[in-house]
PDB file of C-alpha atoms in Angstrom:
ATOM      1  CA  UNK L 275      10.919 -12.852  -0.689  1.00  0.00           C
ATOM      2  CA  UNK L 276       9.344 -10.587  -3.241  1.00  0.00           C
ATOM      3  CA  UNK L 277       8.495  -8.112  -0.484  1.00  0.00           C
ATOM      4  CA  UNK L 278      12.028  -6.746  -0.607  1.00  0.00           C
ATOM      5  CA  UNK L 279      11.881  -6.165  -4.354  1.00  0.00           C
ATOM      6  CA  UNK L 280       8.413  -4.689  -4.065  1.00  0.00           C
ATOM      7  CA  UNK L 281       9.587  -2.408  -1.267  1.00  0.00           C
ATOM      8  CA  UNK L 282      12.510  -1.202  -3.376  1.00  0.00           C
ATOM      9  CA  UNK L 283      10.231  -0.514  -6.327  1.00  0.00           C
ATOM     10  CA  UNK L 284       7.731   1.338  -4.142  1.00  0.00           C
ATOM     11  CA  UNK L 285      10.556   3.299  -2.532  1.00  0.00           C
ATOM     12  CA  UNK L 286      11.784   4.362  -5.956  1.00  0.00           C
ATOM     13  CA  UNK L 287       8.254   5.236  -7.027  1.00  0.00           C
ATOM     14  CA  UNK L 288       7.846   7.424  -3.952  1.00  0.00           C
ATOM     15  CA  UNK L 289      11.170   9.122  -4.602  1.00  0.00           C
ATOM     16  CA  UNK L 290      12.973   7.378  -1.793  1.00  0.00           C
ATOM     17  CA  UNK L 291      16.293   7.261  -3.536  1.00  0.00           C
ATOM     18  CA  UNK L 292      17.003   3.699  -4.259  1.00  0.00           C
ATOM     19  CA  UNK L 293      20.161   2.622  -2.617  1.00  0.00           C
ATOM     20  CA  UNK L 294      18.694   1.977   0.791  1.00  0.00           C
ATOM     21  CA  UNK L 295      20.449  -1.089   2.106  1.00  0.00           C
ATOM     22  CA  UNK L 296      19.567   0.103   5.580  1.00  0.00           C
ATOM     23  CA  UNK L 297      17.109  -2.621   6.494  1.00  0.00           C
ATOM     24  CA  UNK L 298      13.535  -1.472   6.416  1.00  0.00           C
ATOM     25  CA  UNK L 299      13.662   0.636   3.283  1.00  0.00           C
ATOM     26  CA  UNK L 300      11.421   3.346   4.747  1.00  0.00           C
ATOM     27  CA  UNK L 301       7.990   3.957   3.301  1.00  0.00           C
ATOM     28  CA  UNK L 302       8.565   1.687   0.317  1.00  0.00           C
ATOM     29  CA  UNK L 303       9.636  -1.142   2.600  1.00  0.00           C
ATOM     30  CA  UNK L 304       6.574  -0.807   4.811  1.00  0.00           C
ATOM     31  CA  UNK L 305       4.197  -0.599   1.843  1.00  0.00           C
ATOM     32  CA  UNK L 306       5.993  -3.512   0.162  1.00  0.00           C
ATOM     33  CA  UNK L 307       5.635  -5.560   3.321  1.00  0.00           C
ATOM     34  CA  UNK L 308       1.951  -4.642   3.620  1.00  0.00           C
ATOM     35  CA  UNK L 309       1.125  -5.520   0.019  1.00  0.00           C
ATOM     36  CA  UNK L 310       3.214  -8.686   0.241  1.00  0.00           C
ATOM     37  CA  UNK L 311       1.346  -9.756   3.383  1.00  0.00           C
ATOM     38  CA  UNK L 312      -2.001  -9.078   1.739  1.00  0.00           C
ATOM     39  CA  UNK L 313      -1.001 -10.907  -1.426  1.00  0.00           C
ATOM     40  CA  UNK L 314       0.581 -13.940   0.095  1.00  0.00           C
ATOM     41  CA  UNK L 315      -0.621 -14.376   3.581  1.00  0.00           C
ATOM     42  CA  UNK L 316      -4.189 -13.609   3.451  1.00  0.00           C
ATOM     43  CA  UNK L 317      -7.161 -15.578   4.210  1.00  0.00           C
ATOM     44  CA  UNK L 318      -8.708 -12.519   2.643  1.00  0.00           C
ATOM     45  CA  UNK L 319     -10.092 -14.947   0.128  1.00  0.00           C
ATOM     46  CA  UNK L 320      -9.116 -12.912  -2.898  1.00  0.00           C
ATOM     47  CA  UNK L 321      -7.592 -14.197  -6.057  1.00  0.00           C
ATOM     48  CA  UNK L 322      -4.560 -16.365  -5.999  1.00  0.00           C
ATOM     49  CA  UNK L 323      -3.144 -15.197  -9.193  1.00  0.00           C
ATOM     50  CA  UNK L 324      -4.865 -13.678 -12.066  1.00  0.00           C
ATOM     51  CA  UNK L 325      -7.106 -10.713 -11.827  1.00  0.00           C
ATOM     52  CA  UNK L 326      -6.538  -8.605  -8.776  1.00  0.00           C
ATOM     53  CA  UNK L 327      -3.246  -7.382  -7.467  1.00  0.00           C
ATOM     54  CA  UNK L 328      -2.923  -6.746  -3.728  1.00  0.00           C
ATOM     55  CA  UNK L 329      -3.348  -3.002  -4.251  1.00  0.00           C
ATOM     56  CA  UNK L 330      -6.923  -3.560  -5.387  1.00  0.00           C
ATOM     57  CA  UNK L 331      -7.542  -5.803  -2.383  1.00  0.00           C
ATOM     58  CA  UNK L 332      -6.121  -3.191  -0.033  1.00  0.00           C
ATOM     59  CA  UNK L 333      -8.297  -0.465  -1.526  1.00  0.00           C
ATOM     60  CA  UNK L 334     -11.347  -2.753  -1.188  1.00  0.00           C
ATOM     61  CA  UNK L 335     -10.456  -3.304   2.458  1.00  0.00           C
ATOM     62  CA  UNK L 336     -10.184   0.439   3.062  1.00  0.00           C
ATOM     63  CA  UNK L 337     -13.461   1.072   1.264  1.00  0.00           C
ATOM     64  CA  UNK L 338     -15.277  -1.507   3.411  1.00  0.00           C
ATOM     65  CA  UNK L 339     -13.806   0.161   6.502  1.00  0.00           C
ATOM     66  CA  UNK L 340     -15.414   3.514   5.737  1.00  0.00           C
ATOM     67  CA  UNK L 341     -12.508   5.084   3.860  1.00  0.00           C
ATOM     68  CA  UNK L 342     -14.114   4.996   0.417  1.00  0.00           C
ATOM     69  CA  UNK L 343     -13.884   8.762  -0.128  1.00  0.00           C
ATOM     70  CA  UNK L 344     -10.211   8.808   0.726  1.00  0.00           C
ATOM     71  CA  UNK L 345      -9.344   5.759  -1.401  1.00  0.00           C
ATOM     72  CA  UNK L 346     -11.274   7.170  -4.380  1.00  0.00           C
ATOM     73  CA  UNK L 347      -9.469  10.497  -4.050  1.00  0.00           C
ATOM     74  CA  UNK L 348      -6.105   8.731  -4.330  1.00  0.00           C
ATOM     75  CA  UNK L 349      -7.165   6.922  -7.505  1.00  0.00           C
ATOM     76  CA  UNK L 350      -8.830   9.971  -9.019  1.00  0.00           C
ATOM     77  CA  UNK L 351      -6.984  12.860 -10.570  1.00  0.00           C
ATOM     78  CA  UNK L 352      -7.829  15.499  -7.927  1.00  0.00           C
ATOM     79  CA  UNK L 353      -6.316  16.152  -4.524  1.00  0.00           C
ATOM     80  CA  UNK L 354      -5.575  13.209  -2.238  1.00  0.00           C
ATOM     81  CA  UNK L 355      -7.624  13.137   0.960  1.00  0.00           C
ATOM     82  CA  UNK L 356      -5.540  12.285   4.020  1.00  0.00           C
ATOM     83  CA  UNK L 357      -5.945   9.380   6.403  1.00  0.00           C
ATOM     84  CA  UNK L 358      -4.353   8.931   9.787  1.00  0.00           C
ATOM     85  CA  UNK L 359      -2.652   5.999  11.433  1.00  0.00           C
ATOM     86  CA  UNK L 360      -5.676   5.200  13.606  1.00  0.00           C
ATOM     87  CA  UNK L 361      -7.892   4.854  10.518  1.00  0.00           C
ATOM     88  CA  UNK L 362      -5.341   2.588   8.850  1.00  0.00           C
ATOM     89  CA  UNK L 363      -4.949   0.486  12.007  1.00  0.00           C
ATOM     90  CA  UNK L 364      -8.716   0.054  12.201  1.00  0.00           C
ATOM     91  CA  UNK L 365      -9.025  -0.867   8.515  1.00  0.00           C
ATOM     92  CA  UNK L 366      -6.267  -3.496   8.407  1.00  0.00           C
ATOM     93  CA  UNK L 367      -6.444  -6.948   9.962  1.00  0.00           C
ATOM     94  CA  UNK L 368      -4.517  -6.865  13.236  1.00  0.00           C
ATOM     95  CA  UNK L 369      -2.308  -9.807  12.195  1.00  0.00           C
ATOM     96  CA  UNK L 370      -1.338  -8.013   8.994  1.00  0.00           C
ATOM     97  CA  UNK L 371      -0.376  -4.818  10.794  1.00  0.00           C
ATOM     98  CA  UNK L 372       1.587  -6.814  13.376  1.00  0.00           C
ATOM     99  CA  UNK L 373       3.483  -8.613  10.595  1.00  0.00           C
ATOM    100  CA  UNK L 374       4.263  -5.366   8.753  1.00  0.00           C
ATOM    101  CA  UNK L 375       5.499  -3.782  11.993  1.00  0.00           C
ATOM    102  CA  UNK L 376       7.710  -6.799  12.740  1.00  0.00           C
ATOM    103  CA  UNK L 377       9.136  -6.736   9.208  1.00  0.00           C
ATOM    104  CA  UNK L 378       9.927  -3.021   9.510  1.00  0.00           C
ATOM    105  CA  UNK L 379      11.211  -3.185  13.083  1.00  0.00           C
ATOM    106  CA  UNK L 380       8.688  -0.632  14.356  1.00  0.00           C
ATOM    107  CA  UNK L 381       5.583  -0.656  16.522  1.00  0.00           C
ATOM    108  CA  UNK L 382       2.217  -1.369  14.910  1.00  0.00           C
ATOM    109  CA  UNK L 383       1.213   2.266  15.490  1.00  0.00           C
ATOM    110  CA  UNK L 384       4.375   3.516  13.779  1.00  0.00           C
ATOM    111  CA  UNK L 385       3.694   1.184  10.852  1.00  0.00           C
ATOM    112  CA  UNK L 386       0.091   2.431  10.596  1.00  0.00           C
ATOM    113  CA  UNK L 387       1.284   6.051  10.701  1.00  0.00           C
ATOM    114  CA  UNK L 388       3.856   5.393   7.964  1.00  0.00           C
ATOM    115  CA  UNK L 389       1.261   3.642   5.802  1.00  0.00           C
ATOM    116  CA  UNK L 390      -1.126   6.576   6.313  1.00  0.00           C
ATOM    117  CA  UNK L 391       1.606   8.974   5.178  1.00  0.00           C
ATOM    118  CA  UNK L 392       2.809   7.082   2.116  1.00  0.00           C
ATOM    119  CA  UNK L 393      -0.172   5.104   0.819  1.00  0.00           C
ATOM    120  CA  UNK L 394      -2.111   8.054  -0.677  1.00  0.00           C
ATOM    121  CA  UNK L 395       0.930   9.148  -2.681  1.00  0.00           C
ATOM    122  CA  UNK L 396       1.756   5.600  -3.791  1.00  0.00           C
ATOM    123  CA  UNK L 397      -1.801   4.914  -4.980  1.00  0.00           C
ATOM    124  CA  UNK L 398      -1.900   8.295  -6.711  1.00  0.00           C
ATOM    125  CA  UNK L 399       1.309   7.511  -8.604  1.00  0.00           C
ATOM    126  CA  UNK L 400       0.118   4.005  -9.523  1.00  0.00           C
ATOM    127  CA  UNK L 401      -3.141   5.336 -10.970  1.00  0.00           C
ATOM    128  CA  UNK L 402      -2.136   8.303 -13.131  1.00  0.00           C
ATOM    129  CA  UNK L 403      -5.109   7.875 -15.448  1.00  0.00           C
ATOM    130  CA  UNK L 404      -7.607   7.846 -12.609  1.00  0.00           C
ATOM    131  CA  UNK L 405      -8.233   4.095 -12.756  1.00  0.00           C
ATOM    132  CA  UNK L 406      -6.735   1.103 -11.006  1.00  0.00           C
ATOM    133  CA  UNK L 407      -4.472  -0.825 -13.411  1.00  0.00           C
ATOM    134  CA  UNK L 408      -5.718  -4.301 -14.283  1.00  0.00           C
ATOM    135  CA  UNK L 409      -3.721  -7.440 -14.975  1.00  0.00           C
ATOM    136  CA  UNK L 410      -0.055  -8.070 -14.487  1.00  0.00           C
ATOM    137  CA  UNK L 411       1.759  -8.259 -11.216  1.00  0.00           C
ATOM    138  CA  UNK L 412       2.048  -5.268  -8.940  1.00  0.00           C
ATOM    139  CA  UNK L 413       5.767  -5.174  -9.704  1.00  0.00           C
ATOM    140  CA  UNK L 414       5.000  -4.881 -13.438  1.00  0.00           C
ATOM    141  CA  UNK L 415       2.499  -2.094 -12.782  1.00  0.00           C
ATOM    142  CA  UNK L 416       5.047  -0.163 -10.698  1.00  0.00           C
ATOM    143  CA  UNK L 417       7.752  -0.579 -13.333  1.00  0.00           C
ATOM    144  CA  UNK L 418       5.363   0.665 -16.008  1.00  0.00           C
ATOM    145  CA  UNK L 419       4.679   3.854 -14.024  1.00  0.00           C
ATOM    146  CA  UNK L 420       8.371   4.683 -13.619  1.00  0.00           C
ATOM    147  CA  UNK L 421       8.940   5.413 -17.310  1.00  0.00           C
TER     148      UNK L 421
END
């Protein structure tokens, strides 16, 4: 589905080259799968279309899980505070992490570790002005940042 395209865009955004036919697509593929799962699968109750892209929902989820300082640092213009795989695994719904791991062909812990490594940089690049972009699809927001 759109997860593949989203993963490719995220991979390009993160500097992952862009030819990767190799299956998972690395960090971009895992983040694309995560955001796709949150956008499409969720009973997370969020919006079905208009206002909030899955990135905003993910950051809300992290904030509610005690990672507000870290998430804010990624959006802001200062240094990005790190998170580890255990924090990510605790913040995400278990079913979501299981799905992302299956999609990537890795264990849930490996998926959480990869998300912890790449998510701060991805959010930082998607919020260059220090605010979360509003409106449009996540794909449109990523394309706009790649100028």
